[in-house]
GROMACS .gro file of C-alpha atoms in nm:
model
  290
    1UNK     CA    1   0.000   0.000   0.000
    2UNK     CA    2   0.137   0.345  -0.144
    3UNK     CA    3   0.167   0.581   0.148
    4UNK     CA    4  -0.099   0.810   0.038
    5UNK     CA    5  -0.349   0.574   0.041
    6UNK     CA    6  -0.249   0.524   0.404
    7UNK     CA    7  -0.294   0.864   0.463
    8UNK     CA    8  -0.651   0.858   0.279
    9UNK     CA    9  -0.715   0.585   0.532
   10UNK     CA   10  -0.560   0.694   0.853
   11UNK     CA   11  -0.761   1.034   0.739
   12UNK     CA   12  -1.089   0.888   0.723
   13UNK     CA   13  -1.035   0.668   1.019
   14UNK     CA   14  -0.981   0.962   1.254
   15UNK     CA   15  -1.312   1.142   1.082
   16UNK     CA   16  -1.545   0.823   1.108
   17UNK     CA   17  -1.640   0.873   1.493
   18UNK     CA   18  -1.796   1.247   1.426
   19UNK     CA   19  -1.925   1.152   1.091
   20UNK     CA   20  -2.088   0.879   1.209
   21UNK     CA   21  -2.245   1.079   1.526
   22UNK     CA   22  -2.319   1.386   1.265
   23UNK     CA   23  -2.544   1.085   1.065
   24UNK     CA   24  -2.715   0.921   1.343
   25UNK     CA   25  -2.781   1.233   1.539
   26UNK     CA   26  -2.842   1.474   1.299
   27UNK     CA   27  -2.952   1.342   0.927
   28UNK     CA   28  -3.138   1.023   1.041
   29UNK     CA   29  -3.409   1.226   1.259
   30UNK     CA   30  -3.391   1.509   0.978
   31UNK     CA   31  -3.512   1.218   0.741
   32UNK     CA   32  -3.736   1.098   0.992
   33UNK     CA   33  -3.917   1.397   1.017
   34UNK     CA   34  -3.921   1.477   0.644
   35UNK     CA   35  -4.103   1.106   0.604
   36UNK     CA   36  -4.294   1.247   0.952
   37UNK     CA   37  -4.423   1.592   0.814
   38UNK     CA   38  -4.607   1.381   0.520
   39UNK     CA   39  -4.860   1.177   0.797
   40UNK     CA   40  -5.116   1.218   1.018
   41UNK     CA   41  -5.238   1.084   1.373
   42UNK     CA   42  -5.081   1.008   1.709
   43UNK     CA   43  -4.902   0.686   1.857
   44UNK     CA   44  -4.839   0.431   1.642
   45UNK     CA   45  -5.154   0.501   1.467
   46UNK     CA   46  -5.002   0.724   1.175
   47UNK     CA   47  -5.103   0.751   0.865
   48UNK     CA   48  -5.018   0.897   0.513
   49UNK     CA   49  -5.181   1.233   0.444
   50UNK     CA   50  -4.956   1.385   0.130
   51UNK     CA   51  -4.919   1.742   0.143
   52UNK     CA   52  -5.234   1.802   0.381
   53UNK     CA   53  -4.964   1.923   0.654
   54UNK     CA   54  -4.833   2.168   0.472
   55UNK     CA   55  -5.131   2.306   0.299
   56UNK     CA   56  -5.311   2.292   0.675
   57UNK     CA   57  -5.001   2.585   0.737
   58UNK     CA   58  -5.153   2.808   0.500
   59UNK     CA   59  -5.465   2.843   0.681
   60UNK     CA   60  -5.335   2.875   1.052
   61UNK     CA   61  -5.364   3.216   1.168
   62UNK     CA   62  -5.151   3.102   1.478
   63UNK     CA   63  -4.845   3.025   1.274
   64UNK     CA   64  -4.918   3.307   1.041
   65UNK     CA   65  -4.938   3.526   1.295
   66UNK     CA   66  -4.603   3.390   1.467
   67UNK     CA   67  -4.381   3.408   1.102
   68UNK     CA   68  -4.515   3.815   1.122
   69UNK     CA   69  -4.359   3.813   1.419
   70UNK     CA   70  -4.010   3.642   1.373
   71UNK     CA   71  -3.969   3.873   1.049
   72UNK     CA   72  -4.026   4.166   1.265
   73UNK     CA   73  -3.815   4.076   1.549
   74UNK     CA   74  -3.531   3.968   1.245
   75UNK     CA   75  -3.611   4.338   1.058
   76UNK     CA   76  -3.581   4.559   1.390
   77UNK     CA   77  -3.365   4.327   1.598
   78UNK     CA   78  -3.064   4.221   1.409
   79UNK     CA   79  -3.001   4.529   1.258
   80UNK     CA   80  -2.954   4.738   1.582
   81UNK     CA   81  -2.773   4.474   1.699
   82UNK     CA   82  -2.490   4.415   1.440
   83UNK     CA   83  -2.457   4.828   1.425
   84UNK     CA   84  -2.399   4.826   1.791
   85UNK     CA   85  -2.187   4.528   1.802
   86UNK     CA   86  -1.943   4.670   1.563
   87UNK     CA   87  -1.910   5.031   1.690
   88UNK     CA   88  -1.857   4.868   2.067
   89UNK     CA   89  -1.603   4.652   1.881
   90UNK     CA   90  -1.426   4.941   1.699
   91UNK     CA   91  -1.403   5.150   2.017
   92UNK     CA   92  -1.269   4.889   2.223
   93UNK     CA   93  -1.009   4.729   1.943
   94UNK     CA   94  -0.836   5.099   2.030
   95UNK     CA   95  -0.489   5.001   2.129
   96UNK     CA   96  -0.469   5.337   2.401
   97UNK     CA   97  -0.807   5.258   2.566
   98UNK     CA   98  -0.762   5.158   2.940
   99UNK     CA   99  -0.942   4.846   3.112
  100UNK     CA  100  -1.003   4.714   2.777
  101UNK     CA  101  -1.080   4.346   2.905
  102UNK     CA  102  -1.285   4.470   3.192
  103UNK     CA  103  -1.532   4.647   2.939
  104UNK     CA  104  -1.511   4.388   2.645
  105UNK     CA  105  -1.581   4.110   2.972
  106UNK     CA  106  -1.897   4.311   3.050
  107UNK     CA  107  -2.053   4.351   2.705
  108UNK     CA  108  -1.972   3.997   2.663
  109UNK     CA  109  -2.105   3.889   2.967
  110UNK     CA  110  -2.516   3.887   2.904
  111UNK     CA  111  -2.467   3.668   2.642
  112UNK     CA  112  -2.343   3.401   2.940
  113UNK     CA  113  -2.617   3.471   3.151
  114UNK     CA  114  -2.891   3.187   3.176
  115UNK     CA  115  -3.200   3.193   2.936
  116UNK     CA  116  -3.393   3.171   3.214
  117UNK     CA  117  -3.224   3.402   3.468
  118UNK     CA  118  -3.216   3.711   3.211
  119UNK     CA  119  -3.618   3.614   3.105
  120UNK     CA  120  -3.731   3.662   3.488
  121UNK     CA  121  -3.475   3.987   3.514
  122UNK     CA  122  -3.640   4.153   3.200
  123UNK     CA  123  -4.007   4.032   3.337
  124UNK     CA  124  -3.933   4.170   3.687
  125UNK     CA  125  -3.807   4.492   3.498
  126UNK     CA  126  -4.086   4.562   3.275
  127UNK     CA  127  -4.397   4.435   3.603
  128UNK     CA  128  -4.630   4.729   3.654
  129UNK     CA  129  -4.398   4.758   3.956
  130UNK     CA  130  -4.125   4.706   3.821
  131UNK     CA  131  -3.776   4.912   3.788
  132UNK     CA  132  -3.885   5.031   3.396
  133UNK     CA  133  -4.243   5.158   3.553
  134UNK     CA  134  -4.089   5.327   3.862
  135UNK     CA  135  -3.813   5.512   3.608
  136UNK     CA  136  -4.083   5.617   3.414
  137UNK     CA  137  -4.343   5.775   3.700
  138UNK     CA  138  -4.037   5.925   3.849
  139UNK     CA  139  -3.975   6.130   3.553
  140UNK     CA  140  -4.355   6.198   3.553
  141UNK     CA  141  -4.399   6.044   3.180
  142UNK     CA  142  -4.670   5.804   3.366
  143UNK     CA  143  -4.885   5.802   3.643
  144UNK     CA  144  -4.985   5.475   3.695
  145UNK     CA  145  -4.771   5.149   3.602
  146UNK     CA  146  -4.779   5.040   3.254
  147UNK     CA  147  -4.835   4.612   3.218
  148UNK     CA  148  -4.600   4.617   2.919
  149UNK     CA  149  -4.623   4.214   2.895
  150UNK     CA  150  -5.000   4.205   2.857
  151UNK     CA  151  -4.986   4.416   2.555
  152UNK     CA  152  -4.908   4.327   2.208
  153UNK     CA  153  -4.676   4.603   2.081
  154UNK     CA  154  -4.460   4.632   2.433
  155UNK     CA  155  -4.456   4.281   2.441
  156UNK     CA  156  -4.278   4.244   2.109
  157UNK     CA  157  -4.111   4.595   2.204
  158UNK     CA  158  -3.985   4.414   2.515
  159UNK     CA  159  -3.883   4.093   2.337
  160UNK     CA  160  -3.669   4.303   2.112
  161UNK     CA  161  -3.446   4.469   2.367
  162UNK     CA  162  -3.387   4.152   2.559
  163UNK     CA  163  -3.267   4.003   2.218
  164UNK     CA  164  -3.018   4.351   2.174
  165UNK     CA  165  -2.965   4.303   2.537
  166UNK     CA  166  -2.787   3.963   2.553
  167UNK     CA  167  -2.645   3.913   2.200
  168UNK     CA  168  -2.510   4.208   2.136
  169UNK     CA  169  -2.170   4.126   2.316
  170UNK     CA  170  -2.152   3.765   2.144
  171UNK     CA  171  -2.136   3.998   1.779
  172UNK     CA  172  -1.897   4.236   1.903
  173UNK     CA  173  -1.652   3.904   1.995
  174UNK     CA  174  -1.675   3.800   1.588
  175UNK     CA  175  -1.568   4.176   1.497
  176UNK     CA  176  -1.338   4.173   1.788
  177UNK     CA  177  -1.173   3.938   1.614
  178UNK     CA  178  -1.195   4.062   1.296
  179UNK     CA  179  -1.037   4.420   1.360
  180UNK     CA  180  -0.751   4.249   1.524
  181UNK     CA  181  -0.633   4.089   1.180
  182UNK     CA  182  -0.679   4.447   1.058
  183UNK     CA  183  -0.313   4.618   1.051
  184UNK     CA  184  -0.304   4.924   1.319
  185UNK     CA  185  -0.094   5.105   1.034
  186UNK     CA  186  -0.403   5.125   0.746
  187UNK     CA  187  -0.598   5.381   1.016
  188UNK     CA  188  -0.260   5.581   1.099
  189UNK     CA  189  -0.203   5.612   0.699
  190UNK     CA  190  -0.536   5.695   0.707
  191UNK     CA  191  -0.542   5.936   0.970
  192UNK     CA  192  -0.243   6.110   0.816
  193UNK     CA  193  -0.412   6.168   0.529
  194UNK     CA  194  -0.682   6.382   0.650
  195UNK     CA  195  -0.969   6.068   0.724
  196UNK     CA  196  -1.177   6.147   1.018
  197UNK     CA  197  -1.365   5.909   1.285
  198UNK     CA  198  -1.648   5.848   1.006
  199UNK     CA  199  -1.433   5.796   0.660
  200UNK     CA  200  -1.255   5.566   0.860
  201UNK     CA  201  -1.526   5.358   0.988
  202UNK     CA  202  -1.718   5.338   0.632
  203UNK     CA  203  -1.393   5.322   0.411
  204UNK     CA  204  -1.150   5.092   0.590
  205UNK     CA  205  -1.336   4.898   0.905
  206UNK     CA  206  -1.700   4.794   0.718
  207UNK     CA  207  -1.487   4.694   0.377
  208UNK     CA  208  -1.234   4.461   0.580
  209UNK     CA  209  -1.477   4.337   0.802
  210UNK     CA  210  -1.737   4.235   0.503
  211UNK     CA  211  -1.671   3.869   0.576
  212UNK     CA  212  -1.716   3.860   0.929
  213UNK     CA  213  -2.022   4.088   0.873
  214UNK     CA  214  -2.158   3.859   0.646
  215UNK     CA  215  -2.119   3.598   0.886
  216UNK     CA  216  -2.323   3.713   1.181
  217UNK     CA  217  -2.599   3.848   0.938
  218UNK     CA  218  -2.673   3.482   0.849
  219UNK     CA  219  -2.605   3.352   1.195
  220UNK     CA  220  -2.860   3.624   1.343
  221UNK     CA  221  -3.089   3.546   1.094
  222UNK     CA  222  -3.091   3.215   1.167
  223UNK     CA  223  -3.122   3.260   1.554
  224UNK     CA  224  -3.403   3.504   1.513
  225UNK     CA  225  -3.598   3.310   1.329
  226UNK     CA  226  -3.589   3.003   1.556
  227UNK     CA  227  -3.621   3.209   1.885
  228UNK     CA  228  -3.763   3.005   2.130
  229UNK     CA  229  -3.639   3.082   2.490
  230UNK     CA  230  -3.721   3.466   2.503
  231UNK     CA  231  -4.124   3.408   2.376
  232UNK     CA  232  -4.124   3.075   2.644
  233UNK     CA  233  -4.010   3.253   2.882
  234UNK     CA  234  -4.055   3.599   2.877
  235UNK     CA  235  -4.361   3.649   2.757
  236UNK     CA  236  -4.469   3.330   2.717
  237UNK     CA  237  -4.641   3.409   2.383
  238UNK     CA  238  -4.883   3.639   2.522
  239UNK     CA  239  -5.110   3.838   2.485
  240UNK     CA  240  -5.352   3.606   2.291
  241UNK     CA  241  -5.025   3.464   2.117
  242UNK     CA  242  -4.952   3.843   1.991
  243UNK     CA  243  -4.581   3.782   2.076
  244UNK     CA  244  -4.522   3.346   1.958
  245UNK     CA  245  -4.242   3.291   1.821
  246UNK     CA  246  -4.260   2.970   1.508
  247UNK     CA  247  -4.037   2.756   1.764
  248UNK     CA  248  -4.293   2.804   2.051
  249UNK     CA  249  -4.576   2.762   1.848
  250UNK     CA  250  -4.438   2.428   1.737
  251UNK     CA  251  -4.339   2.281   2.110
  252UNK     CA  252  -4.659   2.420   2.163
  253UNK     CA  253  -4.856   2.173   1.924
  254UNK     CA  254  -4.627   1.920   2.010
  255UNK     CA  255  -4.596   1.861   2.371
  256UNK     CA  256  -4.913   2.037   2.473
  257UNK     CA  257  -5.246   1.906   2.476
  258UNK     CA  258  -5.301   1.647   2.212
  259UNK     CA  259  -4.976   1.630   1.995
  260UNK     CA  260  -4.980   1.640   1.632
  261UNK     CA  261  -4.586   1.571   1.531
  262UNK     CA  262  -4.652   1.549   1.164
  263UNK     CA  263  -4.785   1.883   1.142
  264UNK     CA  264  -4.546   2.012   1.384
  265UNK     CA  265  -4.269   1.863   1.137
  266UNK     CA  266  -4.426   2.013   0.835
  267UNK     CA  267  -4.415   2.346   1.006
  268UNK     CA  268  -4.028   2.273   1.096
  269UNK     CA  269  -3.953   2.244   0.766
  270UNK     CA  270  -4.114   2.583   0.670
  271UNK     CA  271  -3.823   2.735   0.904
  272UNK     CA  272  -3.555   2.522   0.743
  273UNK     CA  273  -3.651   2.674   0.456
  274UNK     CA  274  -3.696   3.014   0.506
  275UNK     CA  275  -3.371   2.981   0.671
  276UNK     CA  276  -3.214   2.846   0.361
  277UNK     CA  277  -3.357   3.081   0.157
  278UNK     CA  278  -3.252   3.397   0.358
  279UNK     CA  279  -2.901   3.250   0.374
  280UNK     CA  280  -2.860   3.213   0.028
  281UNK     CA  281  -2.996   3.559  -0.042
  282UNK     CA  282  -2.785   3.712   0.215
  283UNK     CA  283  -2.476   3.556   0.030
  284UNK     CA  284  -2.538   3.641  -0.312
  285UNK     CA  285  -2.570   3.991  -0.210
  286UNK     CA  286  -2.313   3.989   0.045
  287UNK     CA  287  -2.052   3.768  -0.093
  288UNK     CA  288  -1.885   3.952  -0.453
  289UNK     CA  289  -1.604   3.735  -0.467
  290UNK     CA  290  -1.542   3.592  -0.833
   0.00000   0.00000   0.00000
């Protein structure tokens, strides 16, 4: 045996344990639920209903109502994210600023909180007696406490800066990362030719950083459209489901009351696909490489 061929086989030896566990653990139940998403019933009792699941989505106001919501919390959210992410990340990749780790470990550090602790923080926050409420009659903008949980638009409002809130820091990490590959000497040529803050910013940082921007669009795209923890726990889809998420609308169907998993995998599917197809957009337009 040549001693490439041993190296082919030494290659794929050392790769068969995590492709193996990739197979079983992820494209087996994938299949399963493809095959799944095509029948009907509960048990053992299933049986083969074509495209019924999928044409039953059309005509649930539930989910309809919960894919309005995940494209507004992706259209409002990610944005203001990623924009703050990468000016926090440009002012602390300055090589002068003091306590640099302290700050970058603080930003950073919401994004290590537990789901659950930062969901009861944000609901004790936003109670009618809460910190938000007693801010806000202080300053005489109220005079009674504002339930901004059992209303749709401060529900969603509140959703929305829990999201900015915690993943805001895990961003500015990527582009943390990203301006440290940039050389230090590109801003002081720049600077000596006459750029300010701004031409800097737009002409050197968002150029170089197009990759790693490009990255955490898809990857907050992604998360936002399979939230699950924040509308669980936070608002806990309320009111009247004005705030569901697709992810908690699905665990609802699933593991509450009578459960319905081919319908539930039909609608999982819908996700997988409007994730593909926002991921492929985003890289068309974001990727110009030849």
């Amino acid at each position: 045996m040549s001693l490439r061929k041993k190296q082919n086989i030494m290659g794929w030896l050392f790769l068969a344990p995590g492709v193996i566990l990739i197979l079983c653990l992820s494209f087996y139940p994938a299949i399963q639920a493809l095959m799944l998403s095509f029948k009907t019933g509960t048990g053992t009792n299933m049986q083969w209903c074509g495209l019924h699941n999928y044409m039953r989505i059309f005509q649930d106001k539930v989910f309809r109502q919960s894919i309005k919501n995940c494209l507004l919390y992706l259209i409002i959210q990610v944005p203001i994210m990623l924009i703050l992410g990468m000016i926090l990340a440009s002012i602390l990749n300055k090589p002068n600023l003091k306590f640099k780790g302290l700050f970058r470990t603080a930003i950073f550090l919401p994004c290590a909180t537990s789901l659950v602790a930062y969901a009861i923080i944000f609901r004790s926050l936003f109670a009618t007696d809460g910190f938000i409420n007693a801010i806000l009659m202080k300053l005489g903008i109220l005079e009674h406490g504002y339930n901004f949980l059992s209303h749709p638009t401060s529900a969603r409002i509140v959703i929305i800066i829990a999201l900015i809130w915690r993943w805001t820091g895990y961003n500015m990490v990527f582009y943390l990362a990203g301006l440290q590959n940039i050389e230090y000497s590109i801003y002081e040529a720049a600077r000596i030719d006459g750029a300010n803050l701004f031409q800097t910013f737009f002409r050197i940082t968002i150029p170089l950083l197009k990759p790693t921007i490009l990255l955490t669009v898809i990857m907050s795209t992604n998360g936002t459209l399979q939230l699950f923890d924040e509308s669980v726990n936070l608002t806990m889809g309320g009111p009247a489901n004005a705030s569901i998420s697709m992810s908690h609308y699905i665990y609802n169907k699933a593991f509450q009351g009578v459960p319905n998993f081919g319908y539930t995998s039909a609608m999982s599917f819908v996700i997988l696909i409007m994730v593909a197809i926002l991921a492929l957009l985003q890289m068309k337009v974001g990727d110009k490489r030849d």
